[in-house]
Coordinates of N, CA and C and ligand atoms in Angstrom, one line a residue:
M24 N -62.1 66.0 45.6 CA -62.5 67.3 46.2 C -63.0 68.2 45.1
D25 N -64.0 69.0 45.4 CA -64.5 70.0 44.5 C -63.5 71.2 44.4
V26 N -63.2 71.6 43.2 CA -62.2 72.6 43.0 C -62.8 73.7 42.1
L27 N -62.9 74.9 42.6 CA -63.3 76.1 41.9 C -62.1 76.6 41.1
V28 N -62.2 76.9 39.8 CA -61.1 77.5 39.1 C -61.6 78.8 38.5
P29 N -61.3 79.9 39.2 CA -61.8 81.3 38.8 C -61.2 81.6 37.4
F30 N -62.0 82.2 36.6 CA -61.5 82.6 35.2 C -62.1 83.9 34.8
A31 N -61.2 84.9 34.5 CA -61.7 86.2 34.0 C -61.7 86.0 32.5
A32 N -62.9 85.9 31.9 CA -63.0 85.5 30.5 C -62.9 86.7 29.6
T33 N -63.1 87.9 30.1 CA -63.1 89.1 29.3 C -61.8 89.9 29.5
E34 N -61.1 90.3 28.5 CA -59.8 91.0 28.7 C -58.9 90.4 29.7
P35 N -58.5 89.1 29.6 CA -57.7 88.5 30.6 C -56.2 88.9 30.4
K36 N -55.5 88.8 31.5 CA -54.1 88.9 31.6 C -53.6 90.3 31.0
T37 N -54.2 91.4 31.5 CA -53.8 92.7 31.0 C -52.3 93.0 31.3
R38 N -51.8 92.5 32.4 CA -50.4 92.8 32.7 C -49.4 92.2 31.8
L39 N -49.9 91.3 30.9 CA -49.0 90.8 29.8 C -49.0 91.6 28.5
A40 N -49.7 92.8 28.6 CA -49.9 93.6 27.4 C -48.6 94.1 26.7
G41 N -47.5 94.1 27.5 CA -46.2 94.6 26.9 C -45.7 93.6 26.0
V42 N -46.1 92.3 26.1 CA -45.5 91.3 25.2 C -46.5 90.5 24.4
L43 N -47.8 90.5 24.8 CA -48.8 89.8 24.0 C -50.0 90.7 23.6
R44 N -50.5 90.5 22.4 CA -51.6 91.3 21.9 C -52.9 90.8 22.6
P45 N -54.0 91.5 22.5 CA -55.2 91.1 23.2 C -55.7 89.7 22.8
D46 N -55.7 89.4 21.4 CA -56.1 88.1 21.0 C -55.2 87.0 21.5
E47 N -53.9 87.3 21.6 CA -52.9 86.3 22.1 C -53.1 86.1 23.6
R48 N -53.4 87.2 24.3 CA -53.6 87.0 25.8 C -54.9 86.2 26.0
A49 N -55.9 86.4 25.2 CA -57.2 85.6 25.3 C -56.9 84.1 25.1
A50 N -56.1 83.8 24.0 CA -55.8 82.4 23.7 C -54.9 81.8 24.7
F51 N -54.0 82.6 25.2 CA -53.0 82.1 26.2 C -53.8 81.8 27.5
A52 N -54.7 82.7 27.9 CA -55.5 82.5 29.2 C -56.3 81.2 29.0
R53 N -56.9 80.9 27.8 CA -57.6 79.7 27.6 C -56.7 78.5 27.7
A54 N -55.5 78.6 27.1 CA -54.6 77.4 27.2 C -54.2 77.1 28.6
M55 N -54.0 78.2 29.4 CA -53.7 78.0 30.8 C -54.9 77.4 31.6
L56 N -56.1 77.8 31.3 CA -57.3 77.3 31.9 C -57.4 75.8 31.7
E57 N -57.3 75.4 30.4 CA -57.4 74.0 30.0 C -56.3 73.2 30.8
D58 N -55.1 73.7 30.8 CA -54.0 73.1 31.4 C -54.3 72.9 32.9
V59 N -54.7 73.9 33.6 CA -54.9 73.8 35.0 C -56.1 72.9 35.4
C60 N -57.2 73.0 34.6 CA -58.3 72.0 34.9 C -57.9 70.6 34.7
G61 N -57.1 70.3 33.6 CA -56.6 69.0 33.4 C -55.7 68.5 34.5
T62 N -54.9 69.4 35.0 CA -54.0 69.0 36.1 C -54.8 68.8 37.4
V63 N -55.8 69.6 37.7 CA -56.6 69.4 38.8 C -57.3 68.0 38.8
A64 N -57.8 67.7 37.6 CA -58.4 66.4 37.4 C -57.4 65.2 37.6
E65 N -56.2 65.4 37.1 CA -55.2 64.3 37.3 C -54.8 64.2 38.7
A66 N -55.0 65.3 39.5 CA -54.6 65.2 40.9 C -55.8 64.7 41.7
G67 N -56.9 64.3 41.1 CA -58.0 63.7 41.8 C -59.1 64.7 42.1
G68 N -59.0 66.0 41.7 CA -60.0 67.0 42.0 C -61.1 67.0 40.9
S69 N -62.2 67.6 41.2 CA -63.3 67.9 40.2 C -63.4 69.3 39.9
P70 N -62.8 69.8 38.8 CA -62.8 71.2 38.6 C -64.1 71.8 38.1
T71 N -64.5 72.9 38.6 CA -65.6 73.7 38.0 C -65.0 75.1 37.7
V72 N -65.2 75.5 36.5 CA -64.7 76.8 36.1 C -65.7 77.9 36.5
L73 N -65.2 78.8 37.3 CA -66.0 80.0 37.8 C -65.7 81.1 36.9
S74 N -66.5 81.3 35.9 CA -66.1 82.3 34.8 C -67.0 83.6 34.9
T75 N -66.4 84.6 34.4 CA -67.1 85.9 34.4 C -68.1 86.0 33.2
A76 N -67.9 85.1 32.2 CA -68.8 85.1 31.0 C -68.9 83.6 30.5
D77 N -69.9 83.4 29.7 CA -70.2 82.0 29.2 C -68.9 81.6 28.4
L78 N -68.7 80.3 28.4 CA -67.5 79.7 27.9 C -67.8 78.3 27.3
D79 N -67.2 78.1 26.2 CA -67.2 76.7 25.6 C -66.0 76.0 26.1
C80 N -66.3 75.0 27.0 CA -65.1 74.4 27.7 C -65.5 72.9 28.0
E81 N -64.5 72.1 28.0 CA -64.7 70.7 28.3 C -65.1 70.4 29.8
W82 N -64.9 71.4 30.7 CA -65.1 71.2 32.1 C -66.4 71.9 32.5
P83 N -67.1 71.6 33.6 CA -68.3 72.3 34.0 C -68.0 73.8 34.2
V84 N -68.9 74.6 33.8 CA -68.7 76.1 33.9 C -69.9 76.7 34.7
V85 N -69.6 77.5 35.7 CA -70.7 78.4 36.2 C -70.3 79.8 35.9
V86 N -71.3 80.6 35.6 CA -71.0 82.0 35.2 C -71.5 82.9 36.3
D87 N -70.6 83.9 36.7 CA -70.9 84.9 37.7 C -70.0 86.1 37.4
D88 N -70.7 87.2 37.0 CA -69.9 88.3 36.6 C -69.6 89.3 37.7
R89 N -69.8 88.9 38.9 CA -69.3 89.8 40.0 C -67.8 89.7 40.2
L90 N -67.3 90.5 41.0 CA -65.9 90.5 41.3 C -65.5 89.1 41.9
L91 N -64.2 88.9 41.8 CA -63.6 87.6 42.2 C -64.1 87.1 43.6
T92 N -63.9 88.0 44.6 CA -64.1 87.6 46.0 C -65.6 87.2 46.3
P93 N -66.6 88.1 45.9 CA -67.9 87.6 46.2 C -68.3 86.4 45.4
A94 N -67.8 86.3 44.2 CA -68.2 85.1 43.3 C -67.6 83.8 44.0
V95 N -66.4 83.9 44.5 CA -65.8 82.7 45.1 C -66.6 82.4 46.5
N96 N -66.7 83.5 47.3 CA -67.3 83.3 48.6 C -68.7 82.7 48.5
D97 N -69.5 83.0 47.5 CA -70.8 82.5 47.3 C -70.8 80.9 47.1
R98 N -69.7 80.4 46.7 CA -69.6 79.0 46.4 C -68.6 78.3 47.3
L99 N -68.3 78.9 48.4 CA -67.2 78.3 49.3 C -67.9 77.3 50.3
D100 N -68.3 76.1 49.8 CA -69.0 75.2 50.5 C -68.0 74.0 50.9
P101 N -67.5 74.1 52.2 CA -66.4 73.2 52.5 C -66.8 71.7 52.5
P102 N -65.9 70.8 52.2 CA -64.5 71.0 51.8 C -64.5 71.4 50.3
V103 N -63.7 72.4 50.0 CA -63.6 72.9 48.6 C -62.2 73.5 48.4
A104 N -61.7 73.5 47.2 CA -60.5 74.1 46.9 C -60.7 75.2 45.9
V105 N -59.8 76.2 45.9 CA -59.8 77.3 44.9 C -58.4 77.3 44.2
V106 N -58.4 77.0 43.0 CA -57.1 77.0 42.3 C -57.2 78.0 41.1
M107 N -56.3 78.9 41.1 CA -56.3 80.0 40.0 C -56.0 79.4 38.6
A108 N -56.6 80.0 37.6 CA -56.5 79.4 36.3 C -55.2 79.8 35.6
D109 N -54.3 80.5 36.3 CA -53.0 80.9 35.7 C -51.8 80.2 36.3
L110 N -52.1 79.1 37.0 CA -51.0 78.3 37.6 C -50.5 77.3 36.6
A111 N -49.9 77.8 35.5 CA -49.5 77.0 34.4 C -48.3 76.1 34.7
L112 N -47.6 76.3 35.8 CA -46.6 75.4 36.2 C -47.0 74.2 37.1
S113 N -48.3 74.3 37.5 CA -48.8 73.3 38.5 C -48.7 71.9 37.9
T114 N -48.5 70.9 38.7 CA -48.4 69.5 38.3 C -49.4 68.7 39.2
P115 N -49.7 67.5 38.8 CA -50.6 66.7 39.6 C -50.0 66.4 41.0
A116 N -48.6 66.3 41.0 CA -48.0 66.0 42.3 C -48.1 67.2 43.3
A117 N -47.9 68.4 42.7 CA -48.0 69.6 43.5 C -49.5 69.8 44.0
L118 N -50.4 69.6 43.2 CA -51.8 69.8 43.6 C -52.3 68.7 44.5
S119 N -51.8 67.5 44.3 CA -52.1 66.4 45.3 C -51.6 66.7 46.7
R120 N -50.4 67.3 46.7 CA -49.9 67.7 48.0 C -50.8 68.8 48.7
L121 N -51.3 69.7 47.9 CA -52.2 70.8 48.4 C -53.5 70.1 48.9
F122 N -54.1 69.3 48.1 CA -55.4 68.7 48.4 C -55.3 67.8 49.6
G123 N -54.1 67.2 49.8 CA -53.9 66.2 50.9 C -53.4 66.7 52.2
A124 N -53.0 68.0 52.2 CA -52.5 68.6 53.4 C -53.5 68.8 54.5
D125 N -53.1 68.6 55.7 CA -54.1 68.8 56.8 C -54.2 70.3 57.1
G126 N -55.3 70.6 57.7 CA -55.5 72.0 58.1 C -56.9 72.5 57.8
D127 N -57.5 73.4 58.6 CA -58.8 73.9 58.3 C -58.7 74.8 57.0
V128 N -57.6 75.4 56.9 CA -57.3 76.2 55.7 C -55.9 75.9 55.2
V129 N -55.8 75.6 53.9 CA -54.4 75.3 53.4 C -54.2 76.3 52.3
I130 N -53.0 77.0 52.4 CA -52.7 78.1 51.5 C -51.5 77.8 50.7
A131 N -51.6 78.0 49.4 CA -50.4 78.0 48.5 C -50.1 79.4 48.1
P132 N -49.1 80.1 48.8 CA -48.9 81.5 48.5 C -48.3 81.7 47.1
G133 N -48.7 82.9 46.5 CA -48.1 83.2 45.2 C -47.0 84.3 45.4
L134 N -46.1 84.3 44.4 CA -45.1 85.3 44.5 C -45.7 86.7 44.5
G135 N -45.2 87.6 45.4 CA -45.8 89.0 45.4 C -47.0 89.1 46.3
G136 N -47.3 88.1 47.1 CA -48.4 88.3 48.1 C -49.7 87.7 47.8
G137 N -49.9 87.1 46.6 CA -51.2 86.6 46.3 C -51.5 85.2 46.9
T138 N -52.7 84.7 46.7 CA -53.0 83.3 47.2 C -53.4 82.5 46.0
N139 N -52.4 81.7 45.5 CA -52.6 81.0 44.3 C -53.5 79.8 44.4
A140 N -53.6 79.2 45.5 CA -54.5 78.1 45.7 C -54.8 77.9 47.2
L141 N -56.0 77.4 47.4 CA -56.5 77.3 48.8 C -57.3 76.0 48.9
V142 N -57.3 75.5 50.1 CA -58.3 74.4 50.5 C -59.0 75.0 51.7
V143 N -60.3 74.9 51.7 CA -61.1 75.4 52.8 C -61.9 74.3 53.4
R144 N -61.7 74.0 54.7 CA -62.5 73.0 55.4 C -63.3 73.6 56.5
H145 N -63.1 74.9 56.8 CA -63.8 75.5 57.9 C -65.0 76.3 57.4
P146 N -66.1 76.1 58.0 CA -67.4 76.7 57.5 C -67.4 78.2 57.6
D147 N -66.6 78.8 58.5 CA -66.7 80.3 58.6 C -65.6 81.0 57.8
F148 N -64.8 80.3 57.1 CA -63.7 81.0 56.3 C -64.3 81.7 55.1
S149 N -63.8 82.9 54.8 CA -64.2 83.5 53.5 C -62.9 84.1 52.9
T150 N -62.9 84.3 51.6 CA -61.7 84.8 50.9 C -61.8 86.4 50.8
D151 N -60.6 87.0 50.6 CA -60.5 88.4 50.3 C -59.4 88.5 49.4
Y152 N -59.6 88.4 48.1 CA -58.6 88.4 47.1 C -58.2 89.8 46.7
H153 N -57.0 89.9 46.0 CA -56.3 91.1 45.6 C -55.6 91.7 46.7
G154 N -54.6 92.6 46.3 CA -53.7 93.1 47.4 C -52.8 92.0 47.9
V155 N -52.4 92.1 49.2 CA -51.6 91.0 49.7 C -52.5 90.0 50.4
S156 N -53.2 89.2 49.5 CA -54.3 88.4 50.0 C -53.8 87.3 50.9
V157 N -52.5 86.9 50.8 CA -52.0 85.8 51.6 C -52.1 86.2 53.1
A158 N -51.7 87.5 53.3 CA -51.7 88.0 54.7 C -53.2 88.2 55.2
D159 N -54.1 88.6 54.3 CA -55.5 88.7 54.6 C -56.1 87.4 55.0
H160 N -55.7 86.3 54.2 CA -56.3 85.0 54.5 C -55.7 84.4 55.8
R161 N -54.5 84.7 56.1 CA -53.9 84.3 57.4 C -54.8 84.9 58.5
R162 N -55.0 86.2 58.4 CA -55.7 87.0 59.4 C -57.2 86.5 59.5
I163 N -57.8 86.2 58.4 CA -59.2 85.8 58.5 C -59.3 84.4 59.2
A164 N -58.3 83.5 58.8 CA -58.3 82.2 59.5 C -58.1 82.3 61.0
E165 N -57.1 83.2 61.3 CA -56.9 83.4 62.8 C -58.1 83.9 63.5
A166 N -58.8 84.8 62.9 CA -60.0 85.4 63.6 C -61.1 84.4 63.8
I167 N -61.1 83.4 63.0 CA -62.2 82.4 63.3 C -61.7 81.1 64.0
G168 N -60.4 81.2 64.3 CA -59.8 80.0 65.1 C -59.5 78.8 64.2
A169 N -59.3 79.1 62.9 CA -59.0 78.0 61.9 C -57.5 77.7 61.9
T170 N -57.2 76.4 61.8 CA -55.7 76.1 61.6 C -55.3 76.3 60.2
V171 N -54.1 76.8 60.0 CA -53.6 77.1 58.7 C -52.4 76.3 58.4
T172 N -52.3 75.7 57.2 CA -51.1 75.0 56.7 C -50.7 75.8 55.4
E173 N -49.4 76.1 55.3 CA -48.9 76.7 54.1 C -48.1 75.7 53.3
I174 N -48.3 75.7 52.0 CA -47.6 74.8 51.1 C -46.4 75.5 50.5
D175 N -45.2 75.0 50.7 CA -44.0 75.5 50.1 C -43.7 74.9 48.8
S176 N -44.1 75.5 47.7 CA -44.1 74.8 46.4 C -43.7 75.8 45.3
F177 N -42.6 75.6 44.7 CA -42.2 76.5 43.5 C -43.3 76.5 42.5
R178 N -43.8 75.3 42.2 CA -44.8 75.1 41.0 C -46.1 75.8 41.3
L179 N -46.5 75.9 42.6 CA -47.7 76.6 42.9 C -47.5 78.1 43.2
S180 N -46.3 78.5 43.4 CA -46.0 79.9 43.8 C -46.0 80.8 42.5
V181 N -45.7 80.2 41.4 CA -45.6 81.0 40.1 C -47.0 81.1 39.4
D182 N -47.6 82.2 39.5 CA -48.8 82.4 38.7 C -48.3 83.4 37.6
I183 N -48.9 83.2 36.4 CA -48.4 83.9 35.2 C -49.1 85.2 35.1
D184 N -48.5 86.2 35.7 CA -49.1 87.6 35.7 C -48.3 88.6 34.9
E185 N -47.0 88.6 35.1 CA -46.1 89.6 34.5 C -45.2 88.9 33.5
P186 N -44.7 89.7 32.5 CA -43.8 89.1 31.5 C -42.7 88.2 32.1
E187 N -42.1 88.6 33.2 CA -41.0 87.8 33.8 C -41.5 86.4 34.2
D188 N -42.8 86.3 34.5 CA -43.4 84.9 34.9 C -43.3 84.0 33.7
L189 N -43.4 84.6 32.5 CA -43.3 83.7 31.3 C -42.0 83.0 31.1
V190 N -40.9 83.6 31.7 CA -39.6 83.0 31.7 C -39.7 81.6 32.4
E191 N -40.4 81.6 33.6 CA -40.5 80.4 34.4 C -41.3 79.4 33.6
L192 N -42.3 79.8 32.9 CA -43.1 78.9 32.1 C -42.3 78.3 31.0
A193 N -41.6 79.2 30.3 CA -40.7 78.7 29.2 C -39.7 77.7 29.6
L194 N -39.1 77.9 30.8 CA -38.0 77.1 31.3 C -38.5 75.8 32.0
H195 N -39.7 75.9 32.7 CA -40.1 74.7 33.5 C -41.4 74.1 33.2
G196 N -42.2 74.7 32.2 CA -43.5 74.2 31.9 C -43.4 73.1 30.9
D197 N -44.4 72.1 31.0 CA -44.4 71.1 29.9 C -45.8 70.7 29.5
G198 N -46.8 71.6 29.8 CA -48.2 71.3 29.4 C -48.6 72.1 28.3
P199 N -50.0 72.2 28.0 CA -50.5 72.9 26.9 C -50.2 74.4 26.9
A200 N -50.1 75.0 28.1 CA -49.8 76.5 28.1 C -48.3 76.7 27.7
A201 N -47.4 75.8 28.1 CA -46.0 75.9 27.7 C -45.9 75.7 26.2
A202 N -46.7 74.8 25.7 CA -46.7 74.5 24.2 C -47.2 75.8 23.5
W203 N -48.2 76.4 24.0 CA -48.7 77.6 23.4 C -47.6 78.7 23.3
L204 N -46.9 78.8 24.5 CA -45.9 79.9 24.6 C -44.7 79.6 23.6
E205 N -44.4 78.3 23.4 CA -43.3 77.9 22.5 C -43.6 78.4 21.1
D206 N -44.9 78.5 20.7 CA -45.2 78.9 19.4 C -45.5 80.4 19.3
A207 N -45.5 81.1 20.5 CA -45.9 82.5 20.5 C -44.7 83.4 20.0
P208 N -45.0 84.6 19.6 CA -43.9 85.5 19.1 C -43.1 86.1 20.2
V209 N -42.7 85.4 21.2 CA -41.8 85.9 22.3 C -40.6 85.0 22.5
G210 N -39.6 85.6 22.9 CA -38.3 84.8 23.1 C -37.8 85.1 24.5
V211 N -37.1 84.1 25.1 CA -36.5 84.2 26.4 C -35.0 84.3 26.2
G212 N -34.4 85.3 26.9 CA -32.9 85.4 26.9 C -32.4 86.4 27.9
T213 N -31.1 86.6 27.9 CA -30.5 87.6 28.8 C -29.9 88.7 28.0
D214 N -29.8 89.9 28.6 CA -29.2 91.0 27.8 C -27.7 90.9 28.0
A215 N -27.0 91.9 27.5 CA -25.5 91.8 27.5 C -24.9 91.7 28.9
T216 N -25.7 92.2 29.9 CA -25.1 92.1 31.3 C -25.2 90.7 31.8
G217 N -25.9 89.8 31.2 CA -26.0 88.4 31.6 C -26.8 88.3 32.9
G218 N -27.7 89.2 33.2 CA -28.5 89.1 34.4 C -29.6 88.1 34.2
R219 N -30.7 88.4 34.9 CA -31.9 87.4 34.9 C -32.4 87.4 33.5
A220 N -32.9 86.2 33.1 CA -33.6 86.1 31.8 C -34.8 86.9 31.8
T221 N -35.1 87.4 30.6 CA -36.3 88.2 30.4 C -37.0 87.7 29.1
V222 N -38.2 88.2 28.9 CA -39.0 87.8 27.7 C -39.1 89.0 26.8
T223 N -38.8 88.9 25.6 CA -39.0 90.0 24.6 C -39.8 89.5 23.4
R224 N -40.5 90.4 22.8 CA -41.3 90.1 21.7 C -40.5 90.0 20.4
G225 N -40.8 89.1 19.6 CA -40.2 89.0 18.3 C -39.0 88.0 18.3
Ligands
LIG2 N1 -64.5 84.5 38.2 C1 -63.6 85.5 38.2 N2 -62.3 85.2 38.1 C2 -61.3 86.2 38.1 C3 -61.7 87.6 38.2 N3 -60.6 88.3 38.2 C4 -59.5 87.4 38.0 N4 -60.0 86.2 37.9 C5 -59.2 84.9 37.8 O1 -58.5 84.8 39.0 C6 -57.1 84.4 38.8 C7 -56.2 85.5 39.3 O2 -56.4 86.6 38.5 P1 -55.4 87.9 38.4 O3 -54.0 87.4 38.0 O4 -55.5 88.7 39.6 O5 -56.1 88.7 37.2 P2 -56.1 88.4 35.6 O6 -57.4 89.0 35.2 O7 -55.8 87.0 35.3 O8 -54.9 89.3 35.0 P3 -54.6 90.9 35.0 O9 -55.6 91.4 34.0 O10 -53.2 91.0 34.5 O11 -54.8 91.4 36.4 C8 -57.1 84.1 37.3 O12 -57.4 82.7 37.2 C9 -58.2 84.9 36.7 O13 -58.7 84.4 35.5 C10 -63.1 87.9 38.4 O14 -63.5 89.0 38.6 N5 -64.0 86.8 38.4
LIG3 C1 -56.4 87.4 42.9 C2 -55.0 87.7 43.3 O1 -54.1 87.2 42.3 P1 -52.8 87.9 41.8 O2 -53.2 89.3 41.4 O3 -51.8 87.9 42.9 O4 -52.4 87.1 40.7 C3 -54.7 87.1 44.7 O5 -54.1 86.0 44.8 O6 -55.2 87.7 45.7

């Protein structure tokens, strides 16, 4: 299956600014991109990076500097999948399940309302990313009479957006992005109250 992997090449991962410097965020975003593309290929997909700027990368790259939604919609030629470049916990098994699921539209929801991965088999479907896009994508599918399958997957639900997502990567990741994080100047732990683990710098 053809798989688009959208990638914001300039100033990526701004929501991690509290724990990672700009150069670190750029390196981390690249590590996640390589990780996700490799996992897509292991799952039997053919990744194409849909990047906002030119990129030196071992996978095919197409450059489109428009916003995410129009850039993806212009290339939504079914059957096609869209897998976000920040799914650093994804595994070949999880992506195989996504690619192999029946349905005109297959959605892997993200924590907080996003759409972390999609398979599109219906010619009239289009994406509408940002905001609560999982709800928008359900609505768009319903409006065109497309069947929807949702994938219940911890590994596809965690996209690395906020510092707390790094906790999940540190605890459950085993690819290049997790290796990058292990060497990064951040640590995972709990405070004196013993509540949820958090990430701190230094
Ligand atoms: N091609 C393309 N990819 C994008 C664009 N915006 C985000 N992405 C990618 O889409 C996926 C989801 O992005 P977000 O998590 O919403 O944004 P982000 O830029 O990674 O992070 P923030 O700066 O913290 O919002 C990631 O793989 C991004 O690299 C865009 O405008 N164009
Ligand atoms: C692009 C956006 O990603 P998030 O901001 O949820 O990571 C979405 O899935 O709609």
